[in-house]
């Protein structure tokens, strides 16, 4: 075995709780997407925007499934201080819809968002650039 293979094998068995994000990022760098997704599924708190960006080309449907509920939890609760984060999640969802050739599905969803949150002016202002 070469050093890289040996280190990846070790990483797969290493279960330190404080290095999970690093582990995911290494798997993503090595294009081991299924292993990265598996780790994220086990601990939703390690998911970051940059991770989603890297997974979009490999599994856009999974990105949509992850990003939209995160954004909706912020928007539905009216947590205005976190709207920028919600828009970041939705931006990745939109990019994933486009990657998966589901542009119409994104447009339908964005119309629902507009109807549902039309009175949240701060949110609507932040969403405007990604809704079209």
GROMACS .gro file of N, CA and C in nm:
model
  396
    1UNK      N    1   0.085  -0.120   0.000
    1UNK     CA    2   0.000   0.000   0.000
    1UNK      C    3   0.088   0.125   0.000
    2UNK      N    4   0.042   0.224  -0.073
    2UNK     CA    5   0.114   0.351  -0.067
    2UNK      C    6   0.070   0.430   0.055
    3UNK      N    7   0.139   0.536   0.083
    3UNK     CA    8   0.113   0.615   0.204
    3UNK      C    9  -0.029   0.672   0.203
    4UNK      N   10  -0.070   0.722   0.091
    4UNK     CA   11  -0.204   0.783   0.081
    4UNK      C   12  -0.313   0.680   0.114
    5UNK      N   13  -0.304   0.563   0.055
    5UNK     CA   14  -0.402   0.458   0.080
    5UNK      C   15  -0.401   0.418   0.227
    6UNK      N   16  -0.283   0.406   0.283
    6UNK     CA   17  -0.270   0.371   0.424
    6UNK      C   18  -0.335   0.478   0.513
    7UNK      N   19  -0.309   0.604   0.482
    7UNK     CA   20  -0.367   0.713   0.562
    7UNK      C   21  -0.519   0.719   0.549
    8UNK      N   22  -0.570   0.698   0.428
    8UNK     CA   23  -0.715   0.696   0.410
    8UNK      C   24  -0.779   0.579   0.484
    9UNK      N   25  -0.713   0.465   0.482
    9UNK     CA   26  -0.764   0.350   0.558
    9UNK      C   27  -0.769   0.382   0.707
   10UNK      N   28  -0.663   0.446   0.757
   10UNK     CA   29  -0.660   0.485   0.898
   10UNK      C   30  -0.772   0.584   0.928
   11UNK      N   31  -0.790   0.680   0.839
   11UNK     CA   32  -0.893   0.782   0.858
   11UNK      C   33  -1.033   0.719   0.865
   12UNK      N   34  -1.056   0.619   0.786
   12UNK     CA   35  -1.186   0.551   0.786
   12UNK      C   36  -1.216   0.487   0.921
   13UNK      N   37  -1.114   0.441   0.990
   13UNK     CA   38  -1.135   0.374   1.118
   13UNK      C   39  -1.124   0.470   1.236
   14UNK      N   40  -1.064   0.585   1.216
   14UNK     CA   41  -1.048   0.683   1.324
   14UNK      C   42  -1.183   0.744   1.356
   15UNK      N   43  -1.218   0.747   1.484
   15UNK     CA   44  -1.351   0.794   1.522
   15UNK      C   45  -1.345   0.908   1.623
   16UNK      N   46  -1.246   0.994   1.613
   16UNK     CA   47  -1.238   1.109   1.703
   16UNK      C   48  -1.349   1.209   1.674
   17UNK      N   49  -1.421   1.248   1.774
   17UNK     CA   50  -1.539   1.333   1.755
   17UNK      C   51  -1.501   1.474   1.714
   18UNK      N   52  -1.385   1.521   1.752
   18UNK     CA   53  -1.349   1.661   1.727
   18UNK      C   54  -1.281   1.682   1.592
   19UNK      N   55  -1.270   1.584   1.511
   19UNK     CA   56  -1.207   1.598   1.379
   19UNK      C   57  -1.299   1.552   1.265
   20UNK      N   58  -1.428   1.547   1.290
   20UNK     CA   59  -1.520   1.497   1.188
   20UNK      C   60  -1.524   1.586   1.064
   21UNK      N   61  -1.524   1.718   1.083
   21UNK     CA   62  -1.527   1.809   0.968
   21UNK      C   63  -1.402   1.791   0.882
   22UNK      N   64  -1.289   1.777   0.947
   22UNK     CA   65  -1.164   1.758   0.873
   22UNK      C   66  -1.169   1.628   0.793
   23UNK      N   67  -1.225   1.526   0.855
   23UNK     CA   68  -1.238   1.396   0.790
   23UNK      C   69  -1.326   1.408   0.665
   24UNK      N   70  -1.439   1.477   0.678
   24UNK     CA   71  -1.527   1.498   0.563
   24UNK      C   72  -1.454   1.573   0.454
   25UNK      N   73  -1.383   1.677   0.491
   25UNK     CA   74  -1.312   1.758   0.391
   25UNK      C   75  -1.203   1.679   0.320
   26UNK      N   76  -1.137   1.591   0.391
   26UNK     CA   77  -1.036   1.506   0.327
   26UNK      C   78  -1.103   1.411   0.228
   27UNK      N   79  -1.213   1.350   0.270
   27UNK     CA   80  -1.285   1.260   0.179
   27UNK      C   81  -1.333   1.336   0.055
   28UNK      N   82  -1.381   1.458   0.073
   28UNK     CA   83  -1.426   1.537  -0.042
   28UNK      C   84  -1.308   1.570  -0.133
   29UNK      N   85  -1.196   1.607  -0.074
   29UNK     CA   86  -1.077   1.639  -0.153
   29UNK      C   87  -1.034   1.518  -0.236
   30UNK      N   88  -1.046   1.401  -0.178
   30UNK     CA   89  -1.007   1.277  -0.246
   30UNK      C   90  -1.120   1.222  -0.334
   31UNK      N   91  -1.228   1.298  -0.345
   31UNK     CA   92  -1.344   1.260  -0.425
   31UNK      C   93  -1.409   1.129  -0.378
   32UNK      N   94  -1.404   1.108  -0.248
   32UNK     CA   95  -1.469   0.994  -0.185
   32UNK      C   96  -1.604   1.044  -0.131
   33UNK      N   97  -1.692   1.080  -0.223
   33UNK     CA   98  -1.816   1.148  -0.189
   33UNK      C   99  -1.909   1.064  -0.102
   34UNK      N  100  -1.921   0.937  -0.133
   34UNK     CA  101  -2.011   0.852  -0.054
   34UNK      C  102  -1.966   0.845   0.092
   35UNK      N  103  -1.837   0.839   0.113
   35UNK     CA  104  -1.786   0.834   0.250
   35UNK      C  105  -1.809   0.966   0.322
   36UNK      N  106  -1.793   1.077   0.250
   36UNK     CA  107  -1.819   1.208   0.309
   36UNK      C  108  -1.968   1.221   0.346
   37UNK      N  109  -2.054   1.181   0.254
   37UNK     CA  110  -2.198   1.189   0.277
   37UNK      C  111  -2.237   1.101   0.396
   38UNK      N  112  -2.179   0.984   0.405
   38UNK     CA  113  -2.209   0.894   0.516
   38UNK      C  114  -2.175   0.959   0.651
   39UNK      N  115  -2.062   1.026   0.658
   39UNK     CA  116  -2.024   1.095   0.782
   39UNK      C  117  -2.121   1.208   0.815
   40UNK      N  118  -2.159   1.284   0.713
   40UNK     CA  119  -2.252   1.395   0.734
   40UNK      C  120  -2.387   1.341   0.781
   41UNK      N  121  -2.430   1.230   0.724
   41UNK     CA  122  -2.558   1.171   0.764
   41UNK      C  123  -2.556   1.129   0.911
   42UNK      N  124  -2.440   1.089   0.960
   42UNK     CA  125  -2.429   1.046   1.100
   42UNK      C  126  -2.427   1.164   1.197
   43UNK      N  127  -2.385   1.281   1.149
   43UNK     CA  128  -2.374   1.398   1.236
   43UNK      C  129  -2.407   1.524   1.157
   44UNK      N  130  -2.532   1.566   1.162
   44UNK     CA  131  -2.577   1.678   1.081
   44UNK      C  132  -2.509   1.810   1.117
   45UNK      N  133  -2.448   1.817   1.233
   45UNK     CA  134  -2.387   1.941   1.277
   45UNK      C  135  -2.253   1.970   1.210
   46UNK      N  136  -2.200   1.874   1.137
   46UNK     CA  137  -2.072   1.899   1.071
   46UNK      C  138  -2.089   1.955   0.929
   47UNK      N  139  -2.212   1.959   0.881
   47UNK     CA  140  -2.237   2.005   0.745
   47UNK      C  141  -2.211   2.154   0.731
   48UNK      N  142  -2.135   2.190   0.626
   48UNK     CA  143  -2.105   2.330   0.596
   48UNK      C  144  -2.133   2.356   0.448
   49UNK      N  145  -2.154   2.483   0.417
   49UNK     CA  146  -2.184   2.525   0.280
   49UNK      C  147  -2.080   2.473   0.181
   50UNK      N  148  -1.953   2.488   0.214
   50UNK     CA  149  -1.847   2.446   0.122
   50UNK      C  150  -1.854   2.297   0.092
   51UNK      N  151  -1.898   2.219   0.188
   51UNK     CA  152  -1.913   2.075   0.165
   51UNK      C  153  -2.021   2.051   0.059
   52UNK      N  154  -2.133   2.122   0.072
   52UNK     CA  155  -2.241   2.106  -0.026
   52UNK      C  156  -2.194   2.143  -0.165
   53UNK      N  157  -2.119   2.252  -0.175
   53UNK     CA  158  -2.070   2.297  -0.306
   53UNK      C  159  -1.991   2.186  -0.376
   54UNK      N  160  -1.912   2.115  -0.299
   54UNK     CA  161  -1.828   2.009  -0.356
   54UNK      C  162  -1.909   1.885  -0.394
   55UNK      N  163  -2.021   1.864  -0.327
   55UNK     CA  164  -2.101   1.744  -0.352
   55UNK      C  165  -2.200   1.763  -0.466
   56UNK      N  166  -2.235   1.888  -0.498
   56UNK     CA  167  -2.336   1.915  -0.602
   56UNK      C  168  -2.311   1.836  -0.732
   57UNK      N  169  -2.192   1.841  -0.789
   57UNK     CA  170  -2.173   1.769  -0.916
   57UNK      C  171  -2.189   1.618  -0.903
   58UNK      N  172  -2.162   1.566  -0.786
   58UNK     CA  173  -2.168   1.422  -0.763
   58UNK      C  174  -2.310   1.374  -0.729
   59UNK      N  175  -2.380   1.450  -0.644
   59UNK     CA  176  -2.510   1.406  -0.596
   59UNK      C  177  -2.600   1.528  -0.567
   60UNK      N  178  -2.649   1.594  -0.672
   60UNK     CA  179  -2.730   1.714  -0.650
   60UNK      C  180  -2.859   1.687  -0.573
   61UNK      N  181  -2.919   1.571  -0.591
   61UNK     CA  182  -3.043   1.541  -0.519
   61UNK      C  183  -3.020   1.537  -0.369
   62UNK      N  184  -2.907   1.483  -0.327
   62UNK     CA  185  -2.874   1.478  -0.184
   62UNK      C  186  -2.856   1.619  -0.130
   63UNK      N  187  -2.791   1.704  -0.208
   63UNK     CA  188  -2.769   1.843  -0.165
   63UNK      C  189  -2.903   1.913  -0.146
   64UNK      N  190  -2.994   1.894  -0.239
   64UNK     CA  191  -3.127   1.955  -0.228
   64UNK      C  192  -3.196   1.906  -0.100
   65UNK      N  193  -3.188   1.777  -0.078
   65UNK     CA  194  -3.252   1.715   0.039
   65UNK      C  195  -3.196   1.770   0.170
   66UNK      N  196  -3.070   1.808   0.170
   66UNK     CA  197  -3.007   1.861   0.291
   66UNK      C  198  -3.027   2.012   0.305
   67UNK      N  199  -3.008   2.084   0.198
   67UNK     CA  200  -3.004   2.231   0.204
   67UNK      C  201  -3.142   2.293   0.231
   68UNK      N  202  -3.244   2.244   0.167
   68UNK     CA  203  -3.376   2.307   0.179
   68UNK      C  204  -3.430   2.301   0.322
   69UNK      N  205  -3.428   2.188   0.390
   69UNK     CA  206  -3.478   2.188   0.528
   69UNK      C  207  -3.399   2.281   0.621
   70UNK      N  208  -3.269   2.292   0.598
   70UNK     CA  209  -3.189   2.383   0.681
   70UNK      C  210  -3.233   2.527   0.660
   71UNK      N  211  -3.254   2.564   0.535
   71UNK     CA  212  -3.300   2.699   0.505
   71UNK      C  213  -3.441   2.723   0.558
   72UNK      N  214  -3.528   2.627   0.537
   72UNK     CA  215  -3.667   2.643   0.581
   72UNK      C  216  -3.679   2.655   0.732
   73UNK      N  217  -3.595   2.585   0.805
   73UNK     CA  218  -3.602   2.594   0.951
   73UNK      C  219  -3.572   2.736   0.999
   74UNK      N  220  -3.484   2.804   0.930
   74UNK     CA  221  -3.451   2.943   0.964
   74UNK      C  222  -3.563   3.036   0.920
   75UNK      N  223  -3.607   3.021   0.795
   75UNK     CA  224  -3.709   3.111   0.741
   75UNK      C  225  -3.843   3.095   0.813
   76UNK      N  226  -3.884   2.971   0.835
   76UNK     CA  227  -4.013   2.945   0.899
   76UNK      C  228  -4.017   2.999   1.042
   77UNK      N  229  -3.903   2.997   1.108
   77UNK     CA  230  -3.896   3.048   1.245
   77UNK      C  231  -3.883   3.200   1.250
   78UNK      N  232  -3.866   3.261   1.134
   78UNK     CA  233  -3.853   3.407   1.128
   78UNK      C  234  -3.726   3.458   1.194
   79UNK      N  235  -3.621   3.380   1.190
   79UNK     CA  236  -3.494   3.418   1.252
   79UNK      C  237  -3.416   3.511   1.158
   80UNK      N  238  -3.455   3.637   1.158
   80UNK     CA  239  -3.400   3.734   1.064
   80UNK      C  240  -3.249   3.745   1.071
   81UNK      N  241  -3.193   3.726   1.190
   81UNK     CA  242  -3.047   3.737   1.204
   81UNK      C  243  -2.974   3.626   1.130
   82UNK      N  244  -3.046   3.521   1.090
   82UNK     CA  245  -2.984   3.408   1.020
   82UNK      C  246  -3.030   3.396   0.874
   83UNK      N  247  -3.101   3.495   0.826
   83UNK     CA  248  -3.151   3.488   0.688
   83UNK      C  249  -3.039   3.473   0.586
   84UNK      N  250  -2.926   3.538   0.609
   84UNK     CA  251  -2.815   3.524   0.514
   84UNK      C  252  -2.772   3.378   0.504
   85UNK      N  253  -2.770   3.309   0.617
   85UNK     CA  254  -2.733   3.167   0.617
   85UNK      C  255  -2.838   3.086   0.541
   86UNK      N  256  -2.965   3.118   0.562
   86UNK     CA  257  -3.071   3.049   0.489
   86UNK      C  258  -3.054   3.067   0.339
   87UNK      N  259  -3.021   3.188   0.298
   87UNK     CA  260  -3.001   3.215   0.156
   87UNK      C  261  -2.879   3.138   0.103
   88UNK      N  262  -2.775   3.124   0.185
   88UNK     CA  263  -2.660   3.043   0.144
   88UNK      C  264  -2.701   2.898   0.119
   89UNK      N  265  -2.783   2.842   0.209
   89UNK     CA  266  -2.831   2.704   0.190
   89UNK      C  267  -2.915   2.695   0.062
   90UNK      N  268  -3.004   2.793   0.044
   90UNK     CA  269  -3.091   2.791  -0.074
   90UNK      C  270  -3.013   2.810  -0.204
   91UNK      N  271  -2.907   2.887  -0.198
   91UNK     CA  272  -2.823   2.904  -0.317
   91UNK      C  273  -2.765   2.771  -0.360
   92UNK      N  274  -2.722   2.691  -0.264
   92UNK     CA  275  -2.669   2.559  -0.298
   92UNK      C  276  -2.780   2.468  -0.349
   93UNK      N  277  -2.898   2.480  -0.292
   93UNK     CA  278  -3.012   2.401  -0.342
   93UNK      C  279  -3.042   2.441  -0.486
   94UNK      N  280  -3.045   2.570  -0.513
   94UNK     CA  281  -3.071   2.616  -0.650
   94UNK      C  282  -2.965   2.561  -0.746
   95UNK      N  283  -2.839   2.572  -0.706
   95UNK     CA  284  -2.731   2.521  -0.791
   95UNK      C  285  -2.746   2.371  -0.815
   96UNK      N  286  -2.791   2.300  -0.714
   96UNK     CA  287  -2.812   2.156  -0.728
   96UNK      C  288  -2.929   2.127  -0.821
   97UNK      N  289  -3.036   2.203  -0.811
   97UNK     CA  290  -3.149   2.186  -0.904
   97UNK      C  291  -3.101   2.205  -1.048
   98UNK      N  292  -3.021   2.309  -1.069
   98UNK     CA  293  -2.971   2.335  -1.204
   98UNK      C  294  -2.878   2.222  -1.250
   99UNK      N  295  -2.792   2.175  -1.162
   99UNK     CA  296  -2.701   2.065  -1.195
   99UNK      C  297  -2.779   1.939  -1.234
  100UNK      N  298  -2.891   1.918  -1.167
  100UNK     CA  299  -2.974   1.800  -1.193
  100UNK      C  300  -3.073   1.822  -1.307
  101UNK      N  301  -3.061   1.936  -1.375
  101UNK     CA  302  -3.152   1.970  -1.484
  101UNK      C  303  -3.298   1.976  -1.439
  102UNK      N  304  -3.319   2.026  -1.319
  102UNK     CA  305  -3.454   2.042  -1.264
  102UNK      C  306  -3.485   2.191  -1.243
  103UNK      N  307  -3.461   2.269  -1.346
  103UNK     CA  308  -3.479   2.414  -1.335
  103UNK      C  309  -3.624   2.448  -1.303
  104UNK      N  310  -3.717   2.380  -1.367
  104UNK     CA  311  -3.858   2.409  -1.343
  104UNK      C  312  -3.898   2.377  -1.200
  105UNK      N  313  -3.843   2.270  -1.147
  105UNK     CA  314  -3.872   2.235  -1.007
  105UNK      C  315  -3.822   2.346  -0.913
  106UNK      N  316  -3.704   2.402  -0.943
  106UNK     CA  317  -3.652   2.514  -0.864
  106UNK      C  318  -3.746   2.634  -0.876
  107UNK      N  319  -3.790   2.664  -0.997
  107UNK     CA  320  -3.878   2.780  -1.018
  107UNK      C  321  -4.009   2.762  -0.942
  108UNK      N  322  -4.063   2.641  -0.944
  108UNK     CA  323  -4.186   2.614  -0.869
  108UNK      C  324  -4.163   2.634  -0.719
  109UNK      N  325  -4.052   2.581  -0.670
  109UNK     CA  326  -4.020   2.595  -0.528
  109UNK      C  327  -3.998   2.741  -0.491
  110UNK      N  328  -3.927   2.814  -0.574
  110UNK     CA  329  -3.899   2.955  -0.543
  110UNK      C  330  -4.028   3.038  -0.544
  111UNK      N  331  -4.124   3.002  -0.628
  111UNK     CA  332  -4.254   3.070  -0.627
  111UNK      C  333  -4.328   3.043  -0.496
  112UNK      N  334  -4.321   2.920  -0.448
  112UNK     CA  335  -4.382   2.886  -0.319
  112UNK      C  336  -4.317   2.966  -0.207
  113UNK      N  337  -4.184   2.977  -0.212
  113UNK     CA  338  -4.112   3.055  -0.111
  113UNK      C  339  -4.158   3.200  -0.111
  114UNK      N  340  -4.170   3.256  -0.229
  114UNK     CA  341  -4.212   3.395  -0.241
  114UNK      C  342  -4.351   3.416  -0.182
  115UNK      N  343  -4.442   3.326  -0.212
  115UNK     CA  344  -4.577   3.338  -0.157
  115UNK      C  345  -4.576   3.324  -0.004
  116UNK      N  346  -4.504   3.227   0.044
  116UNK     CA  347  -4.502   3.197   0.186
  116UNK      C  348  -4.437   3.306   0.270
  117UNK      N  349  -4.332   3.365   0.218
  117UNK     CA  350  -4.252   3.459   0.298
  117UNK      C  351  -4.256   3.602   0.245
  118UNK      N  352  -4.356   3.636   0.167
  118UNK     CA  353  -4.361   3.767   0.102
  118UNK      C  354  -4.357   3.885   0.199
  119UNK      N  355  -4.402   3.866   0.321
  119UNK     CA  356  -4.404   3.977   0.419
  119UNK      C  357  -4.272   3.990   0.495
  120UNK      N  358  -4.181   3.900   0.473
  120UNK     CA  359  -4.050   3.908   0.538
  120UNK      C  360  -3.957   3.985   0.443
  121UNK      N  361  -3.960   4.116   0.457
  121UNK     CA  362  -3.894   4.203   0.359
  121UNK      C  363  -3.744   4.185   0.355
  122UNK      N  364  -3.682   4.166   0.470
  122UNK     CA  365  -3.538   4.144   0.471
  122UNK      C  366  -3.505   4.016   0.395
  123UNK      N  367  -3.578   3.910   0.423
  123UNK     CA  368  -3.556   3.783   0.356
  123UNK      C  369  -3.578   3.796   0.206
  124UNK      N  370  -3.687   3.859   0.167
  124UNK     CA  371  -3.719   3.871   0.024
  124UNK      C  372  -3.609   3.949  -0.049
  125UNK      N  373  -3.555   4.051   0.016
  125UNK     CA  374  -3.446   4.126  -0.044
  125UNK      C  375  -3.322   4.040  -0.066
  126UNK      N  376  -3.295   3.955   0.031
  126UNK     CA  377  -3.178   3.866   0.020
  126UNK      C  378  -3.201   3.755  -0.082
  127UNK      N  379  -3.325   3.710  -0.093
  127UNK     CA  380  -3.358   3.601  -0.186
  127UNK      C  381  -3.365   3.646  -0.332
  128UNK      N  382  -3.396   3.772  -0.353
  128UNK     CA  383  -3.422   3.820  -0.489
  128UNK      C  384  -3.317   3.776  -0.592
  129UNK      N  385  -3.187   3.786  -0.562
  129UNK     CA  386  -3.088   3.748  -0.664
  129UNK      C  387  -3.090   3.599  -0.702
  130UNK      N  388  -3.140   3.513  -0.618
  130UNK     CA  389  -3.136   3.369  -0.651
  130UNK      C  390  -3.271   3.314  -0.696
  131UNK      N  391  -3.376   3.391  -0.688
  131UNK     CA  392  -3.509   3.337  -0.717
  131UNK      C  393  -3.536   3.321  -0.866
  132UNK      N  394  -3.462   3.386  -0.951
  132UNK     CA  395  -3.490   3.376  -1.095
  132UNK      C  396  -3.398   3.280  -1.166
   0.00000   0.00000   0.00000
